[in-house]
Coordinates of C-alpha atoms and ligand atoms in Angstrom, one line a residue:
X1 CA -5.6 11.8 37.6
X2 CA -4.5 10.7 34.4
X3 CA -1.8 8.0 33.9
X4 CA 1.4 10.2 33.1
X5 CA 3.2 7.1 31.2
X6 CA 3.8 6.5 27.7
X7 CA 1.0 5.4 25.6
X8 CA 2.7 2.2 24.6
X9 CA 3.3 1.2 28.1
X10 CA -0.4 2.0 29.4
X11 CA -1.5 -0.7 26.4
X12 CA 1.2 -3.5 27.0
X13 CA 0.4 -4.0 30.7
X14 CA -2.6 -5.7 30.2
X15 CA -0.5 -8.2 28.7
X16 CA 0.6 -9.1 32.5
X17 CA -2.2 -8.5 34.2
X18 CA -4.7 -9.9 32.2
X19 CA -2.7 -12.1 29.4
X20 CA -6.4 -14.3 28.8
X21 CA -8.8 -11.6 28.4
X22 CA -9.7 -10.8 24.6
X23 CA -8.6 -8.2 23.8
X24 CA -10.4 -8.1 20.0
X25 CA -12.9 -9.7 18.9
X26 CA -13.9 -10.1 15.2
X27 CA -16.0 -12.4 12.9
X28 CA -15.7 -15.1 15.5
X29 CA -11.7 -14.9 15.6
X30 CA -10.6 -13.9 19.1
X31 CA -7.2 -11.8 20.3
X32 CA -6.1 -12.1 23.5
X33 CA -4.1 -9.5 25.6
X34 CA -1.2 -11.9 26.1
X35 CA -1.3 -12.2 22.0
X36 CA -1.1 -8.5 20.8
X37 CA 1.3 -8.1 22.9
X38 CA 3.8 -10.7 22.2
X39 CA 2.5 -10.6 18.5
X40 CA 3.0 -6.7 18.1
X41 CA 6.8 -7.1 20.2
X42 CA 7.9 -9.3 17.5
X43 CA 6.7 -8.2 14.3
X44 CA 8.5 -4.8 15.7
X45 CA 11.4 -5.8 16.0
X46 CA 11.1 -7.4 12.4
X47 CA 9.8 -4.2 10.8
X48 CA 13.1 -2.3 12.9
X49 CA 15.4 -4.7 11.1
X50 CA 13.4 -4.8 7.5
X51 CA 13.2 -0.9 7.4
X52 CA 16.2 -0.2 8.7
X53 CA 17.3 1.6 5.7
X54 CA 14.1 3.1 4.9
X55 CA 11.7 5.8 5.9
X56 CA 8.5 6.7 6.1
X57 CA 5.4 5.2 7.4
X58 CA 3.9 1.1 7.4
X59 CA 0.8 1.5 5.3
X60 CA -1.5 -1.4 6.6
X61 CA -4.3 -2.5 4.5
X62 CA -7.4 -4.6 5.5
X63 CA -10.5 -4.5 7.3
X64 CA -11.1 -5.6 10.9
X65 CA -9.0 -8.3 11.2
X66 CA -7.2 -8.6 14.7
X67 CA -3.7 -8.6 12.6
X68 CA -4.6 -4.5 12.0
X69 CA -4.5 -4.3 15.5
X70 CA -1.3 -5.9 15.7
X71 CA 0.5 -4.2 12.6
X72 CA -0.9 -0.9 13.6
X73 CA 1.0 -1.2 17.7
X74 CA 4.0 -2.9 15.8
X75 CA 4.9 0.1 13.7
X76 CA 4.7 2.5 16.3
X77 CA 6.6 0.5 18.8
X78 CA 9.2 0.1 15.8
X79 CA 9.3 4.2 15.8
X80 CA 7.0 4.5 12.6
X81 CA 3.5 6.3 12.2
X82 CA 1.2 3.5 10.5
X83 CA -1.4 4.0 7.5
X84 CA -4.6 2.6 8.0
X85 CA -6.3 1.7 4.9
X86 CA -9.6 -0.4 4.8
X87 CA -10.7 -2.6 2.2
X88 CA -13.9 -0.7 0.8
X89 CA -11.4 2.2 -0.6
X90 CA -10.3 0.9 -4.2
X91 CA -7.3 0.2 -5.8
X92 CA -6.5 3.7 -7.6
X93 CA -7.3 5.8 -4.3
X94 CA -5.0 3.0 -2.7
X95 CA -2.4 3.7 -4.6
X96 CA -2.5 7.4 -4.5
X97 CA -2.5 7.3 -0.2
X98 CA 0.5 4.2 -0.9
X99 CA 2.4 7.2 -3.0
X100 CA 1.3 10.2 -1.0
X101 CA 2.3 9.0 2.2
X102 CA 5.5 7.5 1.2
X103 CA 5.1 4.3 2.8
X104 CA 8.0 2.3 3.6
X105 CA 6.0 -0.8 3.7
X106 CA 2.0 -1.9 2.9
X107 CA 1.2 -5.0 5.0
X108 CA -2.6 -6.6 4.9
X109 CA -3.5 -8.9 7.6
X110 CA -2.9 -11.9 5.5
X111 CA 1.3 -11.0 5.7
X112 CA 0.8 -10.1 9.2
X113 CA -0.2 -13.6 9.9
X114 CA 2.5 -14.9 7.2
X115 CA 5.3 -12.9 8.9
X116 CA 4.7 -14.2 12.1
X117 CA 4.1 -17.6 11.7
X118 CA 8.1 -17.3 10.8
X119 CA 9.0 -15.2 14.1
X120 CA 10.6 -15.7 16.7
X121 CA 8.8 -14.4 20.5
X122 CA 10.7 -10.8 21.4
X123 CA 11.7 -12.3 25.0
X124 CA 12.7 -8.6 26.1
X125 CA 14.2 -7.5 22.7
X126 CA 13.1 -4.1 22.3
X127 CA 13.5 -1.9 18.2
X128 CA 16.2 0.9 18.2
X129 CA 13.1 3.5 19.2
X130 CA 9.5 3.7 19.7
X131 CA 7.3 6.6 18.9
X132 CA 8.1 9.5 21.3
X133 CA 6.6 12.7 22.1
X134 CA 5.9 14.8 18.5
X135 CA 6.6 12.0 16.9
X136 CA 3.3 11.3 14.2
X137 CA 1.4 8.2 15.4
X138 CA -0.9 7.5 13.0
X139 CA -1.6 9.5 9.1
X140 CA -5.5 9.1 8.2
X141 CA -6.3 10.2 4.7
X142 CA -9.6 11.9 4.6
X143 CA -11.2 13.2 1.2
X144 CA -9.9 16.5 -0.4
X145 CA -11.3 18.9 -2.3
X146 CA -9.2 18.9 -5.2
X147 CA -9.8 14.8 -5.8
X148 CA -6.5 13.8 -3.7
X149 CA -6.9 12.4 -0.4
X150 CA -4.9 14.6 2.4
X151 CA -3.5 12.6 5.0
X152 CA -3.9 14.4 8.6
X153 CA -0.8 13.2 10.9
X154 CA -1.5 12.9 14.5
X155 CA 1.2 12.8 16.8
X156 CA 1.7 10.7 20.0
X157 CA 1.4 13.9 22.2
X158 CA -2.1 14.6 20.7
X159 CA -3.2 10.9 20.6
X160 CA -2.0 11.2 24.3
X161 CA -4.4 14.5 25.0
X162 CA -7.3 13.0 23.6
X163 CA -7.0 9.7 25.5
X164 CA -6.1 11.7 28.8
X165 CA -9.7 13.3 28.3
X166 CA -11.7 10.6 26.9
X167 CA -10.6 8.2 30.4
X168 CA -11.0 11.2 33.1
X169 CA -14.5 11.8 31.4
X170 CA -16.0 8.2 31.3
X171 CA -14.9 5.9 34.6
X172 CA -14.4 3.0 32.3
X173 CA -14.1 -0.2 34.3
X174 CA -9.9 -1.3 34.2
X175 CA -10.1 -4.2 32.4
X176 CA -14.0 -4.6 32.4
X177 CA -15.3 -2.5 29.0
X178 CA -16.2 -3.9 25.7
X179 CA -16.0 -1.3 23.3
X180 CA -18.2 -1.4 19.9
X181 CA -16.2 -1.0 17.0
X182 CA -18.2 0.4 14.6
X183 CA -16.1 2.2 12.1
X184 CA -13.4 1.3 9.8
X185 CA -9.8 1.9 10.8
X186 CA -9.3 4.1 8.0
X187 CA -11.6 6.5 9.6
X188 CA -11.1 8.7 13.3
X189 CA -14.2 8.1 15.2
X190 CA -12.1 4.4 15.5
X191 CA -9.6 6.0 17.4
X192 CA -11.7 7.1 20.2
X193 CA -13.2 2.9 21.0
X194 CA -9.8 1.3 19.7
X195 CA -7.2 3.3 22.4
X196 CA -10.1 4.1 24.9
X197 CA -10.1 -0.4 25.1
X198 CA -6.3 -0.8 24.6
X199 CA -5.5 1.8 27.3
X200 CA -7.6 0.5 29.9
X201 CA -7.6 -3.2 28.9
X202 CA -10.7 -3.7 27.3
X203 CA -11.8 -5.8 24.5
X204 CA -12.3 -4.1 21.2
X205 CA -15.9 -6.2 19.6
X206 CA -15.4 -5.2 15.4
X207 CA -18.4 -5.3 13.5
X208 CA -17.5 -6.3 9.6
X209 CA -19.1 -4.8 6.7
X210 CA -20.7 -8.2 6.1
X211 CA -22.3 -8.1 9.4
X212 CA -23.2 -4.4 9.0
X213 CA -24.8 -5.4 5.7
X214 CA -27.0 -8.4 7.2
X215 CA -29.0 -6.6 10.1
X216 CA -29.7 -10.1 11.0
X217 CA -26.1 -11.0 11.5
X218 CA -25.5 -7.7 12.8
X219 CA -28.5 -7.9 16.0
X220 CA -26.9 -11.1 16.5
X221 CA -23.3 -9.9 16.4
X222 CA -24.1 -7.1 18.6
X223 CA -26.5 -9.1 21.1
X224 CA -23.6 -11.5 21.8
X225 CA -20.7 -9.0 21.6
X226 CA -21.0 -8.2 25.7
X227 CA -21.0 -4.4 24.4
X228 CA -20.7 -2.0 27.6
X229 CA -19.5 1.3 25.9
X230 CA -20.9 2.0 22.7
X231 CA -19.1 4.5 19.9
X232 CA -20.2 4.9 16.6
X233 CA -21.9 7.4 14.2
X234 CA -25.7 8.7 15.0
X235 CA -26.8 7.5 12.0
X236 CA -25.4 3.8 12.5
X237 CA -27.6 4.0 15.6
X238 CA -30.4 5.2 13.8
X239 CA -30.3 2.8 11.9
X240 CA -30.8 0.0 15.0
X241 CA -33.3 1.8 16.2
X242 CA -35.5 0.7 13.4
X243 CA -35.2 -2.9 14.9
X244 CA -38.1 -3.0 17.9
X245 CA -35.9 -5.8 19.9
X246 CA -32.8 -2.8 19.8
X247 CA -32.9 -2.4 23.6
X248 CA -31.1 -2.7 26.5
X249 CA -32.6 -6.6 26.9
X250 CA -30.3 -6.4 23.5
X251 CA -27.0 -4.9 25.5
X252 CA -27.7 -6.0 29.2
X253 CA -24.4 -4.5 29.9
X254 CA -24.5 -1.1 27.9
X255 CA -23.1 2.0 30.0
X256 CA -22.3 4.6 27.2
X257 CA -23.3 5.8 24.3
X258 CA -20.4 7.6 22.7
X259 CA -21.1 9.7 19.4
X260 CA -19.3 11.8 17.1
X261 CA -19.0 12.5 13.6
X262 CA -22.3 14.3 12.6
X263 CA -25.0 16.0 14.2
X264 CA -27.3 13.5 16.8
X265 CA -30.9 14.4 16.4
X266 CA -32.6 15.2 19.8
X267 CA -35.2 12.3 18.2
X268 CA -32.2 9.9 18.0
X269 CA -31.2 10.9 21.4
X270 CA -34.4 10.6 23.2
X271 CA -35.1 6.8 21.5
X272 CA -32.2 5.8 23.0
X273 CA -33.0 6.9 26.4
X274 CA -36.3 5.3 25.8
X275 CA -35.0 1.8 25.3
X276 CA -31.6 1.9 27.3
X277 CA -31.5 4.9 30.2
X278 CA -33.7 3.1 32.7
X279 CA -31.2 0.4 32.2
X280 CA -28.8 3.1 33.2
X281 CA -26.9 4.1 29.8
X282 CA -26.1 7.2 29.4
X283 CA -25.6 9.7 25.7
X284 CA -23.4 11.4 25.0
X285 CA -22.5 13.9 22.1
X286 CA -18.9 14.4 21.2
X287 CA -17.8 16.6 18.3
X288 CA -15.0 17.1 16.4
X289 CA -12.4 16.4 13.0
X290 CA -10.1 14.4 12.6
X291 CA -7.4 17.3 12.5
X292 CA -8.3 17.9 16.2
X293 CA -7.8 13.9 17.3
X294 CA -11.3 12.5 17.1
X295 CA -13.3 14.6 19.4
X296 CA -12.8 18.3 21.2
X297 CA -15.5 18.7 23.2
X298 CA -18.8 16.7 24.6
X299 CA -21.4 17.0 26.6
X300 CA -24.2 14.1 28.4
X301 CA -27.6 14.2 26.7
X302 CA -29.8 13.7 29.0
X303 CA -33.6 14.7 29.7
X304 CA -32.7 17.8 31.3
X305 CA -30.6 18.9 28.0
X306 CA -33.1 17.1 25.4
X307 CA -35.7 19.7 27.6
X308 CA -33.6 22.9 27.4
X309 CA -32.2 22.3 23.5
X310 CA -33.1 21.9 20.0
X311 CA -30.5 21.2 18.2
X312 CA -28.8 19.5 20.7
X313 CA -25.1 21.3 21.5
X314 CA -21.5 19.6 20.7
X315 CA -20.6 20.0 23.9
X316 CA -18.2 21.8 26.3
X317 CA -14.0 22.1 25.4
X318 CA -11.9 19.7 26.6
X319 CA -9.9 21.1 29.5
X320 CA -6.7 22.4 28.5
X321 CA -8.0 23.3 25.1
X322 CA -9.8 26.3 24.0
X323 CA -12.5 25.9 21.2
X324 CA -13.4 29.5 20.1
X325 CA -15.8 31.5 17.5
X326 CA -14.0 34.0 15.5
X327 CA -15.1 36.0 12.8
X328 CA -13.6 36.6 9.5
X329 CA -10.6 38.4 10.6
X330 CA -9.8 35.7 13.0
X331 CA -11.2 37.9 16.0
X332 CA -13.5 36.4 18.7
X333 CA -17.0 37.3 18.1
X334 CA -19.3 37.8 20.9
X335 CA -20.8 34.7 23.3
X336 CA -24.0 34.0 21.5
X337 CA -22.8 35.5 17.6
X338 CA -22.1 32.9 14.9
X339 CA -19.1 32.4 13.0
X340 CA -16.2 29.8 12.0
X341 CA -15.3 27.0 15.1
X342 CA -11.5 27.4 15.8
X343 CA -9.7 24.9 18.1
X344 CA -6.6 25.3 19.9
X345 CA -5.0 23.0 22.2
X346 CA -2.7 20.0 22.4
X347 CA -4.7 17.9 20.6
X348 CA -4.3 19.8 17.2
X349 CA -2.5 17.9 14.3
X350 CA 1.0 19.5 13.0
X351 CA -0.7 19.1 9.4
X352 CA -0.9 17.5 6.3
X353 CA 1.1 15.3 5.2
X354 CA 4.1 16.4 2.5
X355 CA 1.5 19.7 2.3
X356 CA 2.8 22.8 3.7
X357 CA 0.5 24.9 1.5
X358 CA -2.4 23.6 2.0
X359 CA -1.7 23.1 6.1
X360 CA -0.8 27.1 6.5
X361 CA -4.0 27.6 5.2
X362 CA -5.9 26.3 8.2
X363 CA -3.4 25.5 10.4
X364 CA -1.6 28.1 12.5
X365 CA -0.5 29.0 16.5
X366 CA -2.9 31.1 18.6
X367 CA -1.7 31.8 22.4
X368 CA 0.9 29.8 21.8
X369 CA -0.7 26.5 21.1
X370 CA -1.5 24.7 17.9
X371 CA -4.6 25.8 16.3
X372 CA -6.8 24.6 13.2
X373 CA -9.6 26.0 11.5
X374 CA -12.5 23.7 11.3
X375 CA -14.5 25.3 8.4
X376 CA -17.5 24.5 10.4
X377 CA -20.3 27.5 11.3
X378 CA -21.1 27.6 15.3
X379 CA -21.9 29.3 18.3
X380 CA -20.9 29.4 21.6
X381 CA -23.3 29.7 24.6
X382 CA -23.1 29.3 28.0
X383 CA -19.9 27.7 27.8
X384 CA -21.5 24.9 25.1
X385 CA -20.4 25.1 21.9
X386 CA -22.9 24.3 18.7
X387 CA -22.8 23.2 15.6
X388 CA -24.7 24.9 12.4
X389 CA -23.1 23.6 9.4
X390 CA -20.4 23.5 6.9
X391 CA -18.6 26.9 5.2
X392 CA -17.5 24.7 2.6
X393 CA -18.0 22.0 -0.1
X394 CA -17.7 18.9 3.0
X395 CA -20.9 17.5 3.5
X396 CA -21.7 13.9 6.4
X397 CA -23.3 11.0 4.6
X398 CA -24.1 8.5 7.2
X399 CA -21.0 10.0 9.2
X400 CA -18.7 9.9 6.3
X401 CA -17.0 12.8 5.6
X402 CA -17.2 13.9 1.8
X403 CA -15.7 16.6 -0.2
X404 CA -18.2 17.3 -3.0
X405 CA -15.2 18.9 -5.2
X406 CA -13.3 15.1 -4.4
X407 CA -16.3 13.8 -6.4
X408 CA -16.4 16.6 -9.0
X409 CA -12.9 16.2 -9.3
X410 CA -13.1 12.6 -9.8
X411 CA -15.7 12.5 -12.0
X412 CA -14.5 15.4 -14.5
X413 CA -11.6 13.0 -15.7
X414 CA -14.4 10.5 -16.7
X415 CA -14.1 11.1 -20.6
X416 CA -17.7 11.2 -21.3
X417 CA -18.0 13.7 -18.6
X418 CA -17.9 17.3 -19.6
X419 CA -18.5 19.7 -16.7
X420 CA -20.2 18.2 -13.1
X421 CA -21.8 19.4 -10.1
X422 CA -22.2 17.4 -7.0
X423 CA -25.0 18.5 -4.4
X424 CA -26.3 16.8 -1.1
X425 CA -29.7 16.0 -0.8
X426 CA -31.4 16.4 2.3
X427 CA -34.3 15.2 4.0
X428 CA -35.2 16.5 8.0
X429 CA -31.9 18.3 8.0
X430 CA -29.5 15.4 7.7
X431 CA -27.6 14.6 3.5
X432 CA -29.6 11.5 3.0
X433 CA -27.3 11.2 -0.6
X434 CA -25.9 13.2 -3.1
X435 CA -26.9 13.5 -6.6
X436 CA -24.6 14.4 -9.9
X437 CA -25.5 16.8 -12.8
X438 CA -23.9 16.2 -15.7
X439 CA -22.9 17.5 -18.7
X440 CA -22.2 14.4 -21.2
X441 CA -19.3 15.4 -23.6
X442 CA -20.9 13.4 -26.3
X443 CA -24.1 12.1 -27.4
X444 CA -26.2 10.2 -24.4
X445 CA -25.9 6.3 -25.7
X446 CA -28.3 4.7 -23.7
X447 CA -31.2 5.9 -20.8
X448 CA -30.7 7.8 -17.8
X449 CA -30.6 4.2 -16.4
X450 CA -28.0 2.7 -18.0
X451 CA -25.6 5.6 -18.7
X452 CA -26.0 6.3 -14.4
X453 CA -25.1 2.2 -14.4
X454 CA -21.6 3.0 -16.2
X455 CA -20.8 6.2 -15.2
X456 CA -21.0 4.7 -11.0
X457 CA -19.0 2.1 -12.0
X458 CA -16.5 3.8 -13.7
X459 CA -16.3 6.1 -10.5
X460 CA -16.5 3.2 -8.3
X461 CA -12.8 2.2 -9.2
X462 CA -11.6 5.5 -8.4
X463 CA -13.9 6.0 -5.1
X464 CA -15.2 4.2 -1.9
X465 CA -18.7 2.9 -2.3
X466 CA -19.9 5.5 0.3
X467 CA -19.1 8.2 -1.3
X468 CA -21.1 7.5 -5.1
X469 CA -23.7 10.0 -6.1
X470 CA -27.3 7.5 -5.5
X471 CA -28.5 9.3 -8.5
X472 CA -27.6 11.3 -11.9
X473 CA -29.4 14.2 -13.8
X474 CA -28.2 14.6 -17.3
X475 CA -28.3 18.1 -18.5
X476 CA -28.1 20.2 -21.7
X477 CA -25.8 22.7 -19.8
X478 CA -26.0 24.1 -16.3
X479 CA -28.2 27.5 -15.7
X480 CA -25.4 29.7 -14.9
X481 CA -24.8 32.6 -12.5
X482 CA -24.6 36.2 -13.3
X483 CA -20.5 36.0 -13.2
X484 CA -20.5 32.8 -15.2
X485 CA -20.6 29.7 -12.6
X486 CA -22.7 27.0 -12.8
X487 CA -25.9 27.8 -10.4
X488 CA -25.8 25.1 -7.6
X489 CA -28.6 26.7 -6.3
X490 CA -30.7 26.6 -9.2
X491 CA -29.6 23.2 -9.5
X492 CA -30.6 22.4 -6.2
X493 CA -34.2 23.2 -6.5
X494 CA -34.6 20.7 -8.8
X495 CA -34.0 18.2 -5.9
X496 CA -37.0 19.6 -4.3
Ligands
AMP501 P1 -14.2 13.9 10.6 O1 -12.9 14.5 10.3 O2 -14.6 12.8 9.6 O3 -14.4 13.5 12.0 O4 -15.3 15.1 10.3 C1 -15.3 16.3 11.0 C2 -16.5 17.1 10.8 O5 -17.7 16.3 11.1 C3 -16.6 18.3 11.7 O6 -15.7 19.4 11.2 C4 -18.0 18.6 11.6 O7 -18.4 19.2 10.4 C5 -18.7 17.2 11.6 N1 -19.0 16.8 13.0 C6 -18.2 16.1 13.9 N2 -18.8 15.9 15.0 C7 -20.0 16.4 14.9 C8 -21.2 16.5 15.8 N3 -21.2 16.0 17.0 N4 -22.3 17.2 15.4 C9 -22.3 17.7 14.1 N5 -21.3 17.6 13.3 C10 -20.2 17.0 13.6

């Protein structure tokens, strides 16, 4: 049975019954239970008193630093939806999500620790409100296709479904799991190991981009990080695999593997079963966007499944949701026939952000529950649903999800850029990277080289490393289609 009590509530009892126990971890710096709790209490009621005149969301800006952790609980406890914005996204796209979301306040973890150096404990002082029911709980700006990031709000009711599912699914040990923290804040597959730990009392082990860029560091950080549940990307884990001592002599402790985010190779799948199942892990494949709350349905790899599919499926619907297959009218095809992925349940956002447009246009109310239009091509068999691409321009590097018409967008207002097509290049099925073709709007000055050099770092300042084109093709003008538009698909044949 899931716990019926408020989210908030669920997380601050740990403070009492285990005050001690970390409950983050990161680069060596350790949170305890007894902290966040008394930490997040008072910079509430600070944030109550500060904003009092203001609204709108707190906008919190850093990495993977425990004070995220503690800025993120104190705005909603003080009644306010929090922002969370990692360091690798630069300045300009900073400022936009600072201005689109209309944050009352942008704290990084360095005035976290500032504020409450100066605070006094809560001792049972409580803000005027918490976050209640519909109330949005957290706004994550993903890329949009028009170069402006859209900012998805998820409620507390919908936070609430998803963690409902996630702890009646997986029997996670009350105050005995050590989640992997693999992705940024900023991004929703977070969600699912940061309130599956806080809700059951776990510790939350971050992995920094400096130890995710030093695979040395990064065995070391893991081997030592007491990991029993596992959550991160496919490809992150993909990317272990390539070490030979990546095994459950690695993560003695490991239960779960936990993915979402892009599609898990049966390969990827199998490895891992290899090297930790006889230790008794188990996979698992989750699917989902962020619209939705993370994940909608899931399903256990195991031999059985790796056996009967290839592709592996998503997964089954979470109970109390429906995730359907409609066709272009909005009908239900037939079990078996493909078409667009529709979900509709509690765990559905209201929106975007300040964008009633562009939220009626996948957004909407089927059988009297919230419903959202994924964009994503899929099937539904036997009650599991798979996944067979994207309808649209949104393509998965390495889990992230990219718009390719954010990067057209934000490369066209480059002034030596003319005209721009993105495209994904693939290798065994999965984008490996993306690659620009350009039309220069003036003479080339300089080699393919060294005009690629300035034209990445001009888009750097306006985009997150992850999402820069690894290579440019510089063009004459594009070979067109009969009614006029550049030919992507000519295009694309000239990345083999
Ligand atoms: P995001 O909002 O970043 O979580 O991205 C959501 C999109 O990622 C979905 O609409 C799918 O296109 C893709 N996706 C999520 N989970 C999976 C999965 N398990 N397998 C394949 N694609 C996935």
């Amino acid at each position: 049975m899931p716990d019926s009590s408020h989210l908030l509530d669920r997380i601050d009892r740990w403070a009492i019954e285990c005050p001690t126990r970390p409950a983050h971890t990161s680069e060596g710096r350790v949170l305890t239970w007894g902290e966040l709790v008394a930490q997040s209490d008072a910079l509430a009621l600070w944030m109550d008193e500060k904003l009092a005149e203001k609204q709108g969301p707190v906008a919190v800006h850093g990495h993977k630093q425990p004070e995220m952790l503690v800025a993120f609980l104190a705005a909603v406890k003080a009644g306010r939806p929090y922002v969370p914005m990692d360091v690798s996204i630069p300045e300009q796209r900073i400022a936009k999500i600072v201005e689109g979301s209309g944050a009352a306040l942008v704290l990084t973890p360095g005035e976290v620790s500032e504020v409450l150096s100066q605070l006094p404990p809560a001792e049972g002082r409580k803000p005027r409100r918490r976050v209640e029911g519909s109330d949005p709980f957290y706004v994550l700006f993903t890329s949009g296709s028009t170069g402006e990031p859209k900012g998805v709000v998820i409620t507390l009711s919908n936070l609430t479904a998803f963690v409902d599912w996630l702890c009646t699914e997986h029997l996670f040990k009350r105050a005995g799991e050590v989640f992997l923290n693999q992705a940024p804040f900023s991004f929703d597959l977070s969600v699912m190991d940061l309130y599956g730990s806080l809700t059951t009392g776990g510790t939350l082990a971050s992995v920094t981009k400096e130890e995710l860029s030093n695979l040395k560091l990064l065995y070391q950080r893991l081997g030592d990080s007491g990991v029993t549940t596992w959550v991160s990307t496919p490809s992150f884990a993909q990317m272990c695999l390539i070490e030979k001592g990546f095994h459950s002599g690695m993560l003695p402790n490991l239960s779960r593997f936990l993915f979402c985010g892009e599609t898990l190779a049966p390969e990827t799948a199998s490895q891992l079963l290899e090297r930790f199942g006889a230790a008794g892990a188990e996979v698992w494949n989750t699917y989902g966007p962020t619209e939705a709350t993370v994940a909608t349905t899931s399903v256990r790899v195991d031999h059985a499944l790796l056996t009967q599919y290839s592709p592996l499926p998503v997964g089954y619907e979470m109970p109390g949701t429906r995730v359907i297959v409609v066709d272009e009218s909005g009908a239900e095809v037939q079990e078996g026939e493909r078409g667009e992925i529709v979900i509709v349940g509690p765990n559905v956002s209201p929106g975007y952000l300040k964008k009633p447009e562009l939220t009626a246009t996948v957004f909407g109310v089927r059988e009297g529950q919230p419903s959202y239009r994924t964009g994503d091509w899929g099937r539904a068999k036997a009650g599991l649903i798979f996944f067979e691409g994207r309808m649209d321009g949104q393509v998965k590097v390495n889990g992230y999800r990219i718009e390719l018409g954010d990067l057209e967008a934000n490369l066209r207002v480059l002034p030596e850029i003319a005209d721009v097509v993105v495209l994904p290049v693939q290798k065994q099925g999965r984008v490996e990277s993306l690659a620009a073709f350009v039309v220069l709007s003036g003479p080339k000055e300089g080699s393919d080289f060294e005009v690629s050099a300035k034209l990445k770092g001009a888009l750097g300042e306006r985009l997150p490393a992850y999402m820069l084109p690894r290579k440019f093709f510089f063009l004459d003008a594009f070979p067109m289609t009969p009614n006029g538009k550049a030919d992507r698909r000519k295009l694309a044949e000239r990345l083999g």
